[in-house]
Coordinates of C-alpha atoms in Angstrom, one line a residue:
X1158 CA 3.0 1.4 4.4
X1159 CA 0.4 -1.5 5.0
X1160 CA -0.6 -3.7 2.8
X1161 CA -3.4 -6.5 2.3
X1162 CA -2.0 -9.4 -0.1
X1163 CA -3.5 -12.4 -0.9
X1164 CA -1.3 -15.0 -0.9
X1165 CA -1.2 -18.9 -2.6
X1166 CA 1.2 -20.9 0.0
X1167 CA 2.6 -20.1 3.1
X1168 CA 0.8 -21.4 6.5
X1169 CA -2.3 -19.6 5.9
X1170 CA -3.1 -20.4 2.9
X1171 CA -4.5 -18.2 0.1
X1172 CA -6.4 -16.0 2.9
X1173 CA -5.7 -12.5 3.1
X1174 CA -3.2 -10.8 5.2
X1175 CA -1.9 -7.4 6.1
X1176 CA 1.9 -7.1 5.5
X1177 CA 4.3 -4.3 6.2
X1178 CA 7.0 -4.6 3.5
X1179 CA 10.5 -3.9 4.0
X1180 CA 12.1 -5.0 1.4
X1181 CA 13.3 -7.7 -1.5
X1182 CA 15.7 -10.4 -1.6
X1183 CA 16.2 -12.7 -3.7
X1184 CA 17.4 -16.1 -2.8
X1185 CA 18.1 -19.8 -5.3
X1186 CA 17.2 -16.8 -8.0
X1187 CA 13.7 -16.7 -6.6
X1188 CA 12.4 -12.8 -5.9
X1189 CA 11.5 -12.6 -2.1
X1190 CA 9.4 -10.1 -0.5
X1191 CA 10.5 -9.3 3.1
X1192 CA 7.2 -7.8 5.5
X1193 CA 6.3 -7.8 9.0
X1194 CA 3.2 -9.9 8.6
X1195 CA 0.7 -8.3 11.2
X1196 CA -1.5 -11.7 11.7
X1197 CA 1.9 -13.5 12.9
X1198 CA 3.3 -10.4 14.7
X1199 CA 6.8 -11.2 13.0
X1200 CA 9.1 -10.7 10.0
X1201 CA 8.4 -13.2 7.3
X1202 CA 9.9 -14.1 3.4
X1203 CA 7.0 -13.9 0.7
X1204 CA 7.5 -15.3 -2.9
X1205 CA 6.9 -12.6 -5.2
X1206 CA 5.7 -15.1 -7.4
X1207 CA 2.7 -16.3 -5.1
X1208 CA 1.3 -12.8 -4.5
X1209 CA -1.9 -13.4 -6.8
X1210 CA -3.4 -9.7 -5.7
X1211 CA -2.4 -6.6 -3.3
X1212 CA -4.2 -3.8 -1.6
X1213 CA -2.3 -0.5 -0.2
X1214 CA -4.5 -0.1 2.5
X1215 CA -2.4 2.6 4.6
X1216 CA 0.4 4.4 3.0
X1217 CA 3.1 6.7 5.0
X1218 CA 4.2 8.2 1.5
X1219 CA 2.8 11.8 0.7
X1220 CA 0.7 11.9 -2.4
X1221 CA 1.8 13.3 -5.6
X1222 CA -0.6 16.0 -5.1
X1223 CA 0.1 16.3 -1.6
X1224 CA 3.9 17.0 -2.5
X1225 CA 3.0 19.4 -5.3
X1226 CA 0.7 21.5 -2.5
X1227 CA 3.7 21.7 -0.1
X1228 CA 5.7 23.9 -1.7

């Protein structure tokens, strides 16, 4: 799945960027997203907390109506 956040912190700033999550952590009882950020070409840590808006812009999971039609 690819996603476009916009996010407030980090090294860019609030501009957007396309993420590919992999999963949560959660560290200091902060909630942690885990992506491969695509502009940086590596694996970074996102604060759930600074994601102020997301975008699924490419998704690798079927459809509800997709998996209804498969059968």
């Amino acid at each position: 799945m690819r996603v476009r956040i916009e996010y407030s912190g980090g090294s860019r700033g609030s501009a957007p960027r396309e993420i590919s999550p992999r999963g949560f952590i959660q560290r200091g009882g902060v909630a942690y997203l885990v992506a491969f950020c695509h502009i940086d070409a590596f694996e970074k840590s996102f604060r759930l907390d600074r994601v102020e808006r997301f975008e699924i812009i490419e998704s690798t999971v079927p459809s509800a109506i997709e998996i209804q039609t498969a059968g």
